[in-house]
Short mmCIF file of C-alpha atoms in Angstrom, two decimals:
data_model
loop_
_atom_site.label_atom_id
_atom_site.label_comp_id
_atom_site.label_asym_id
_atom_site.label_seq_id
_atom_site.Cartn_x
_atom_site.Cartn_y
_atom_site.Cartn_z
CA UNK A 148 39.32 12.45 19.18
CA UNK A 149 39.11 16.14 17.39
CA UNK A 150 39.03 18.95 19.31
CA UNK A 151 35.91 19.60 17.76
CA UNK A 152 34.09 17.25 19.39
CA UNK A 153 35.49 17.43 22.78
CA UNK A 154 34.80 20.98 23.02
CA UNK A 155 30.81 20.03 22.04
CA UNK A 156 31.04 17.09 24.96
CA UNK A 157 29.78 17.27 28.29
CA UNK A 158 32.36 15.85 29.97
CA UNK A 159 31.54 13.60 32.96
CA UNK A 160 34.69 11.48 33.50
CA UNK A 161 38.31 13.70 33.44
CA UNK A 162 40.66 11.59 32.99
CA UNK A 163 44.27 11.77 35.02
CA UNK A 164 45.69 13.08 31.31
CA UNK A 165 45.15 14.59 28.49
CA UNK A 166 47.73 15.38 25.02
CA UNK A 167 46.80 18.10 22.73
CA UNK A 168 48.89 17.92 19.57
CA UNK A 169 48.55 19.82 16.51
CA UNK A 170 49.11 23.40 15.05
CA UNK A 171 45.63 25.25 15.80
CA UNK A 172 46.28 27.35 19.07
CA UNK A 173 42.55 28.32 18.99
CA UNK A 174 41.89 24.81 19.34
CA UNK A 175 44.14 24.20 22.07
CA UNK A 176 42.87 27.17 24.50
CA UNK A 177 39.15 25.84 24.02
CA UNK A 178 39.98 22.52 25.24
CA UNK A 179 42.15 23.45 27.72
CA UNK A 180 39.28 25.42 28.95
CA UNK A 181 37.09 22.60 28.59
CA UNK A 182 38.56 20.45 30.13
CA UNK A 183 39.24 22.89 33.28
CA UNK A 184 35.35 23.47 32.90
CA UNK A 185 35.11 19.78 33.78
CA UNK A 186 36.91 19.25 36.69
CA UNK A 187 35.44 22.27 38.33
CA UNK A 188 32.55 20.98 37.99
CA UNK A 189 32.84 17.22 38.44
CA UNK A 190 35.67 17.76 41.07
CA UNK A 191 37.05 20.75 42.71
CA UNK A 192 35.03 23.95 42.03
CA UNK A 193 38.39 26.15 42.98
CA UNK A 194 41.18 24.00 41.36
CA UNK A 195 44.90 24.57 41.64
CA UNK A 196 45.94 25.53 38.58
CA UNK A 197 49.73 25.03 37.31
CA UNK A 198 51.39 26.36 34.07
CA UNK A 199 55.37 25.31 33.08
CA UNK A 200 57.07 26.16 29.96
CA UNK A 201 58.94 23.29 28.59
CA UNK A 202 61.24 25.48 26.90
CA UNK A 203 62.32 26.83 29.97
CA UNK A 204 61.59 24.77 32.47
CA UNK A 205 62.22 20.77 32.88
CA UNK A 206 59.78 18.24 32.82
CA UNK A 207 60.75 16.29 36.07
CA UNK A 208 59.84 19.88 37.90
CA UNK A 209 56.26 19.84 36.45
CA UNK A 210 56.41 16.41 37.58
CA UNK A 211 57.21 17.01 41.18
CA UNK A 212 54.33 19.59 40.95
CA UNK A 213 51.86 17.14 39.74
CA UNK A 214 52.75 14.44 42.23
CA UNK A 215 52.61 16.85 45.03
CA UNK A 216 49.36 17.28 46.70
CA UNK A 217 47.48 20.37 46.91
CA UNK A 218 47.35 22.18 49.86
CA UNK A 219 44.54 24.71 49.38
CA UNK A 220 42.36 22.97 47.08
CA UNK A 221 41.30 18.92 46.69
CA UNK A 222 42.18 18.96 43.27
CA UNK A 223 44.81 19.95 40.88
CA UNK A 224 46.05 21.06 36.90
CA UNK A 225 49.07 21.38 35.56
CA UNK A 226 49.41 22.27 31.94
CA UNK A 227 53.01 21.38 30.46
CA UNK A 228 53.34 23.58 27.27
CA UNK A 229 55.72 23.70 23.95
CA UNK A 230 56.28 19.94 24.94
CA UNK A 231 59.19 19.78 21.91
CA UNK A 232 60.34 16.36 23.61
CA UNK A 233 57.48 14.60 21.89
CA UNK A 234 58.59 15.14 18.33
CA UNK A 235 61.50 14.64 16.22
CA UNK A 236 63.22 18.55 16.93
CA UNK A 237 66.66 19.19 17.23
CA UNK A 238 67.41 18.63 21.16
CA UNK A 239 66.86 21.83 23.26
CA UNK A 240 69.30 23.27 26.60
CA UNK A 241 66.90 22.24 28.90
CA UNK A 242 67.99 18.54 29.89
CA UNK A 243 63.99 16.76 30.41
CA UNK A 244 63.82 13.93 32.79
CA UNK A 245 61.98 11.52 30.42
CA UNK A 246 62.17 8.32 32.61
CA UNK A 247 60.88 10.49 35.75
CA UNK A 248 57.57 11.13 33.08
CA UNK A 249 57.77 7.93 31.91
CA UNK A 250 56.87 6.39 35.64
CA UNK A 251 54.09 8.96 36.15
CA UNK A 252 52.44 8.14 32.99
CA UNK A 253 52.19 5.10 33.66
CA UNK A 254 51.11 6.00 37.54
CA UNK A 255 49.01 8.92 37.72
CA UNK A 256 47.76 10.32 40.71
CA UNK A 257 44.29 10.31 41.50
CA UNK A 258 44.20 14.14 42.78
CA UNK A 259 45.13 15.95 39.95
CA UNK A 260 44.54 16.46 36.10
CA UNK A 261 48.21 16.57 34.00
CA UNK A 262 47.28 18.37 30.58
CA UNK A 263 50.49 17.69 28.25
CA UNK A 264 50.63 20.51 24.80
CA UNK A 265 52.48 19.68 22.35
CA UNK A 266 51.52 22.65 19.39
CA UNK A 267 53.40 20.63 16.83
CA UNK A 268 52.17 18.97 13.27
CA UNK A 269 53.52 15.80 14.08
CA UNK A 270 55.15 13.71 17.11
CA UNK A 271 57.75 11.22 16.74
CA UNK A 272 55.76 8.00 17.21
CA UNK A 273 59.12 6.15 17.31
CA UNK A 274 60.11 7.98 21.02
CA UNK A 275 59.20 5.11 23.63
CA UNK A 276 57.55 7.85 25.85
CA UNK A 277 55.26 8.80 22.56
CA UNK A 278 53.62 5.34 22.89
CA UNK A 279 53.40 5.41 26.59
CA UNK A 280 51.55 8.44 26.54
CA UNK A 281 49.09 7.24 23.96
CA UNK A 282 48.59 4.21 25.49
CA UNK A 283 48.03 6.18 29.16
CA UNK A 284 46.33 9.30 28.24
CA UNK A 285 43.08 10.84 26.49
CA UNK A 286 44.26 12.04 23.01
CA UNK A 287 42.97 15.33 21.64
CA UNK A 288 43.99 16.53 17.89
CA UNK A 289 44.15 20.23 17.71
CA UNK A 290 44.54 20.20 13.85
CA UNK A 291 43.25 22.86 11.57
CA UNK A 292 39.66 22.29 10.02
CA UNK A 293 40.06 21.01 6.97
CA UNK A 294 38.59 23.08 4.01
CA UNK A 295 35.29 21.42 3.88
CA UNK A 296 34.71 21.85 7.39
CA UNK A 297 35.75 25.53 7.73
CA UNK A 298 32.17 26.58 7.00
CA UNK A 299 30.62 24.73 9.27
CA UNK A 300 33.21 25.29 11.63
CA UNK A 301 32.62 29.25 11.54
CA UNK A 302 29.11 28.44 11.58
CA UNK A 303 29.55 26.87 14.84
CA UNK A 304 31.51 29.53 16.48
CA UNK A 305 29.05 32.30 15.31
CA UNK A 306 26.68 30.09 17.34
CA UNK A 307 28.46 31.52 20.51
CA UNK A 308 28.02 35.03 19.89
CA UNK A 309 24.70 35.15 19.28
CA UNK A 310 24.97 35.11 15.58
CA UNK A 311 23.53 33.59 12.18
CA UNK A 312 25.97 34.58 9.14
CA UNK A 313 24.97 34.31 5.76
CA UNK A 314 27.12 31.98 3.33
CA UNK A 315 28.11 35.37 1.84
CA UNK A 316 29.10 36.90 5.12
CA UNK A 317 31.12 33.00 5.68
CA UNK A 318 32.76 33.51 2.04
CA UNK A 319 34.22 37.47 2.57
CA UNK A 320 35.41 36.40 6.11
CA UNK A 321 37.43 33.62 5.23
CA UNK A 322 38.59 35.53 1.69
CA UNK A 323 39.79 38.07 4.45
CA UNK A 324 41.09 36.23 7.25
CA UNK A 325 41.55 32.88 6.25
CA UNK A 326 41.76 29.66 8.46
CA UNK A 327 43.15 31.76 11.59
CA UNK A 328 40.62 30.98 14.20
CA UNK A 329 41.79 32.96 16.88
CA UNK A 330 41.26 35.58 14.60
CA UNK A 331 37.99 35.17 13.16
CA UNK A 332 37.19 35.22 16.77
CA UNK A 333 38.22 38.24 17.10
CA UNK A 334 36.12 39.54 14.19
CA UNK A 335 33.18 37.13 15.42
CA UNK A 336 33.09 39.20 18.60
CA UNK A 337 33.62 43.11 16.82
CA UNK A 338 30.34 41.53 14.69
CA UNK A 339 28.79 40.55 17.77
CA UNK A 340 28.99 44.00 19.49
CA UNK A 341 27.94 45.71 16.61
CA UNK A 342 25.00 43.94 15.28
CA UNK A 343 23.65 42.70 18.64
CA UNK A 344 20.66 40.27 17.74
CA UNK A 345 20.21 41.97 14.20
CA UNK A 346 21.21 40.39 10.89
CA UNK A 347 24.57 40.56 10.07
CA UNK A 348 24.65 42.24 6.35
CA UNK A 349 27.55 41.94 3.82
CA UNK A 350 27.38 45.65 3.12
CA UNK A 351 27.87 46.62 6.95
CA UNK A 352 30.30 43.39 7.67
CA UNK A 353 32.43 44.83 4.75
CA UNK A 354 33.09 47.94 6.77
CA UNK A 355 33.74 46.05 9.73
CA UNK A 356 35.89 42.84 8.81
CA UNK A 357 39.62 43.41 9.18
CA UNK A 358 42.06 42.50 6.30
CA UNK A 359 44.96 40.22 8.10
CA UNK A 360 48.41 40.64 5.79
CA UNK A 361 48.97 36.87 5.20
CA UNK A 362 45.30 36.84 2.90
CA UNK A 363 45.93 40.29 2.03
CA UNK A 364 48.51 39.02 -0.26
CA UNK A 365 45.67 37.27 -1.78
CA UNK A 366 43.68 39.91 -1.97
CA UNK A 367 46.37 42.49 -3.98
CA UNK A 368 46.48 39.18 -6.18
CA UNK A 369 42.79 39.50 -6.81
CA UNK A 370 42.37 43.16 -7.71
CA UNK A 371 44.92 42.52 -10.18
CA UNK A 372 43.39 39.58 -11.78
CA UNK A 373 39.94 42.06 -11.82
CA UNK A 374 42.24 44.58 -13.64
CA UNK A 375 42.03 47.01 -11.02
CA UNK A 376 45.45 48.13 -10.39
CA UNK A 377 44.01 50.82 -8.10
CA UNK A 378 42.39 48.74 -5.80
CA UNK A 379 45.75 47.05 -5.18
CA UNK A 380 47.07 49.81 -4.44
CA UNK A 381 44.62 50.87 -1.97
CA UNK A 382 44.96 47.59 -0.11
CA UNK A 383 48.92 47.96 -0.19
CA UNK A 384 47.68 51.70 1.90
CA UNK A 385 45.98 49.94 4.27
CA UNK A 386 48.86 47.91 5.20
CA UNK A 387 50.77 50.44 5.71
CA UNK A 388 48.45 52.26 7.81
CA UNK A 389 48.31 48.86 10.06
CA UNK A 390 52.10 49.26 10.38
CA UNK A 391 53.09 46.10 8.11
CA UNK A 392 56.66 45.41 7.32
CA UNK A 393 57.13 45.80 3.71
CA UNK A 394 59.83 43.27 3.61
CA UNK A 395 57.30 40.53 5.27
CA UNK A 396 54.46 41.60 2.77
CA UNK A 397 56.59 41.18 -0.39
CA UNK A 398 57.82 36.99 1.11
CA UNK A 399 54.45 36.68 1.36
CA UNK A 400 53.25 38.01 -2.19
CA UNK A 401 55.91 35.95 -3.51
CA UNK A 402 55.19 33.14 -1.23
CA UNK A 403 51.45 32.86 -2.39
CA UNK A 404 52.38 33.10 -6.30
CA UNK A 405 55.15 30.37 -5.89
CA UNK A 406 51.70 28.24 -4.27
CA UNK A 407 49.85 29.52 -7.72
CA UNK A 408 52.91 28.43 -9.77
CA UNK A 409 53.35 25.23 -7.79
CA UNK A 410 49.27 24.06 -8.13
CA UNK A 411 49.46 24.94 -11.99
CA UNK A 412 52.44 22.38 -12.72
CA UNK A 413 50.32 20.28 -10.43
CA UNK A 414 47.10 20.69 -11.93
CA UNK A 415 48.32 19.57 -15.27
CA UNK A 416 49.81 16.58 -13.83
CA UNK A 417 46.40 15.49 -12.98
CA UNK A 418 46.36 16.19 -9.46
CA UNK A 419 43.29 17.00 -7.30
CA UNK A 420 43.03 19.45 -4.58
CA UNK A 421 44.07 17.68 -1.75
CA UNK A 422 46.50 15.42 -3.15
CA UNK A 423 48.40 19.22 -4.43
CA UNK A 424 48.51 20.09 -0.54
CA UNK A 425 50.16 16.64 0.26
CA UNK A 426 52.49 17.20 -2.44
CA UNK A 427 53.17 20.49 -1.98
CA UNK A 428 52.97 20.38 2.18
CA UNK A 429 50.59 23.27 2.34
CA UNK A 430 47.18 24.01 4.43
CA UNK A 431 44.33 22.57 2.09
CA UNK A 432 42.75 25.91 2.48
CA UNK A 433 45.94 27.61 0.91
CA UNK A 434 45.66 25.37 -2.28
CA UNK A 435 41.92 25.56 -2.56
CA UNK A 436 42.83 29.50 -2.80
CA UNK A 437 45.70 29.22 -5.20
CA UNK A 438 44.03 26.45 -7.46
CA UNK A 439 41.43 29.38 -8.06
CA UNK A 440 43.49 32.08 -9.26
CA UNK A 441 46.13 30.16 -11.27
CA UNK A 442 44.39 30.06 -14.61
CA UNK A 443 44.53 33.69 -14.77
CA UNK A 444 48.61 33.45 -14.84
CA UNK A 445 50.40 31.76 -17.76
CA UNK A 446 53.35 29.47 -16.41
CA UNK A 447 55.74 31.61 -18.36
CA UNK A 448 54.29 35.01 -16.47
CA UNK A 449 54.39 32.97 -12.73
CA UNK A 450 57.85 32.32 -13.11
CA UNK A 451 58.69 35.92 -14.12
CA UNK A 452 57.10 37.31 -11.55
CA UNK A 453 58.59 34.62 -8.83
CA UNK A 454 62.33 36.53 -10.50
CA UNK A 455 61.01 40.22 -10.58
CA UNK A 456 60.41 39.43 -6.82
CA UNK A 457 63.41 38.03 -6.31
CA UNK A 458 64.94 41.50 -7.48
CA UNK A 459 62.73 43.65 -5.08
CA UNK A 460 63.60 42.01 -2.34
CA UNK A 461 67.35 42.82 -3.10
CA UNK A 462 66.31 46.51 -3.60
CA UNK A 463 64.16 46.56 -0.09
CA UNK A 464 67.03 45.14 1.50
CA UNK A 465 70.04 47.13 0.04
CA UNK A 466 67.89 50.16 0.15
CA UNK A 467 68.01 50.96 -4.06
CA UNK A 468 64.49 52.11 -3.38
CA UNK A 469 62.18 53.11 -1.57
CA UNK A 470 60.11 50.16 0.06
CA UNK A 471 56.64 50.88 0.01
CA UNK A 472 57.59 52.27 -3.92
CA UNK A 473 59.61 49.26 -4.60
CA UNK A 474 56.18 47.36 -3.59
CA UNK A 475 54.20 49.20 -5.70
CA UNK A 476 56.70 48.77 -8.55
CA UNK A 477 56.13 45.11 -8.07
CA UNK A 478 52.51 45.18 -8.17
CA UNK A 479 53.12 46.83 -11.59
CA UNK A 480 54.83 43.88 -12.97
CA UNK A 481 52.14 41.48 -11.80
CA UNK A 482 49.56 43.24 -13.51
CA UNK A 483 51.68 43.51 -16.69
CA UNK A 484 52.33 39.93 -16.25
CA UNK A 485 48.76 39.29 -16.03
CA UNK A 486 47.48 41.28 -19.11
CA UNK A 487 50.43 39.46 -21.42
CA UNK A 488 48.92 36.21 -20.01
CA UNK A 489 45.46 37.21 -21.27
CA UNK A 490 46.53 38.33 -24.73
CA UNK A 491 49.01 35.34 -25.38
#
């Protein structure tokens, strides 16, 4: 089951446990809650709740917790988290007791709820406990949304606060912030306490709707493909009023032109959309982004800019130059890079 539909569920029946896999953390907290939501109400209105780090802390102690019966409550939750045993990682300093889970998988107790995280893309369906949690336990998929779904998604989560956005309000949000739930949250709720029950319009949500870095670098990208130099400038201000690190801001320019590079070779292989994330082993959303800018860029001009950022990362990091100059600089080349592409 997606998260998506748990957290829409009334949930009558809690089962003994529950594994959330997958990357989206907004996702995780909102079934977590859920499901914490249930047994308060189905079973013990003041539960004992238990947190352990599995980075930090072993298993077999979360174990002993779980097994243990409360003493100021009838029921009980413990939450394992960063459960790294599950997949394929490189072996951590904290030795886990896997047989010790193993046993109360397979033997849960009755008075208490044993919610298992594991914030990873993939587990390691070959580990023997892997299976017997599968085979035990209530499986929830914490994914991202995939593109198509984003909308609706949003939609959804507007829903909460109170709030019907426009499919133009939907567009400059996710142009802005991307797939990052938690933080369109965040901007759901600054919408929410601004706008109260009125209509939320894209002249006022423009004012209001933060620019997060990783889309910003999307963003310089698109005021240069416009032509306006000026307005990528501006946005490169703004990040330096929200205290970005230049160094960060020019991986991820780079980063998001090597995706634009990457889904033009692509593209004229004949590949679609989603098959270029496979491929490439990027977020669908990423790609749909990249796929929509690329035939502004010749191949030629991509790969110089991929080497002219190459050099200003040696000057930000030997300190030829200064960095917020050096970025500018760089932003320069794009948009000469772009206008040769157009008169090729």
């Amino acid at each position: 089951m997606h998260a998506q539909q748990l957290i829409k569920q009334n949930i009558k029946h809690v089962s003994p446990i529950y594994l959330l896999f997958g990357e989206e953390p907004y996702f995780i907290q909102k079934v977590k809650e859920r499901i914490i939501e249930s047994v308060k109400k189905n079973k013990d209105p003041e539960p004992d709740i238990q947190t352990y780090d599995m980075e930090t802390v072993t298993v077999q102690e979360a174990i002993h917790d779980v097994e243990t019966f409360p003493f100021f409550s009838e029921h009980k939750i413990v939450v394992v988290n960063r459960a790294s045993f599950l997949t394929g990682q490189t072996k951590s300093d904290i030795e886990h007791d896997i047989n010790a889970l193993e046993e109360y998988i397979s033997q849960p107790t009755d008075f208490s709820t044993f919610i298992i995280v594991a914030p990873y893309e993939k587990l390691d369906q070959r580990k023997k406990i892997v299976k017997t949690i599968k085979e035990h336990s209530e499986l929830v998929d914490c994914s991202p949304p995939s593109v198509n779904d984003m909308q609706d998604m949003l939609k959804t989560m507007a829903k909460q606060h109170n709030l019907s956005l426009s499919n133009e309000v939907i567009e400059l949000m996710t142009e802005r912030i991307g797939d990052h739930l938690d933080a369109l949250q965040k901007e759901l709720i600054k919408l929410s306490l601004y706008f109260g029950e009125q209509e939320v319009t894209v002249h006022e949500a423009e004012q209001l709707i933060s620019t997060y870095a990783e889309t910003s670098s999307f963003s310089l990208i698109d005021a240069l493909v416009q032509n306006q130099l000026g307005q990528a400038l501006n946005i490169l201000k703004e990040l330096k009023k929200q205290n970005e690190e230049p160094i960060a801001l020019l991986a991820l320019v780079t980063s998001q032109v090597r995706l634009i590079l990457q889904c033009k070779l692509l593209k004229k292989k004949g590949y679609q959309q989603q098959h270029m994330a496979k491929q490439i082993k990027a977020h669908p959303y990423a790609v749909k982004m990249a796929s929509k800018r690329e035939r502004f860029f010749s191949e030629d001009a991509l790969k110089q800019i991929i080497i002219e950022g190459t050099n200003t990362d040696e000057k930000l990091k030997t300190g030829q130059m200064d960095k917020w100059l050096a970025l500018e600089m760089y932003l320069k080349v794009i948009s000469t890079q772009l206008n040769l592409s157009t008169t090729r």
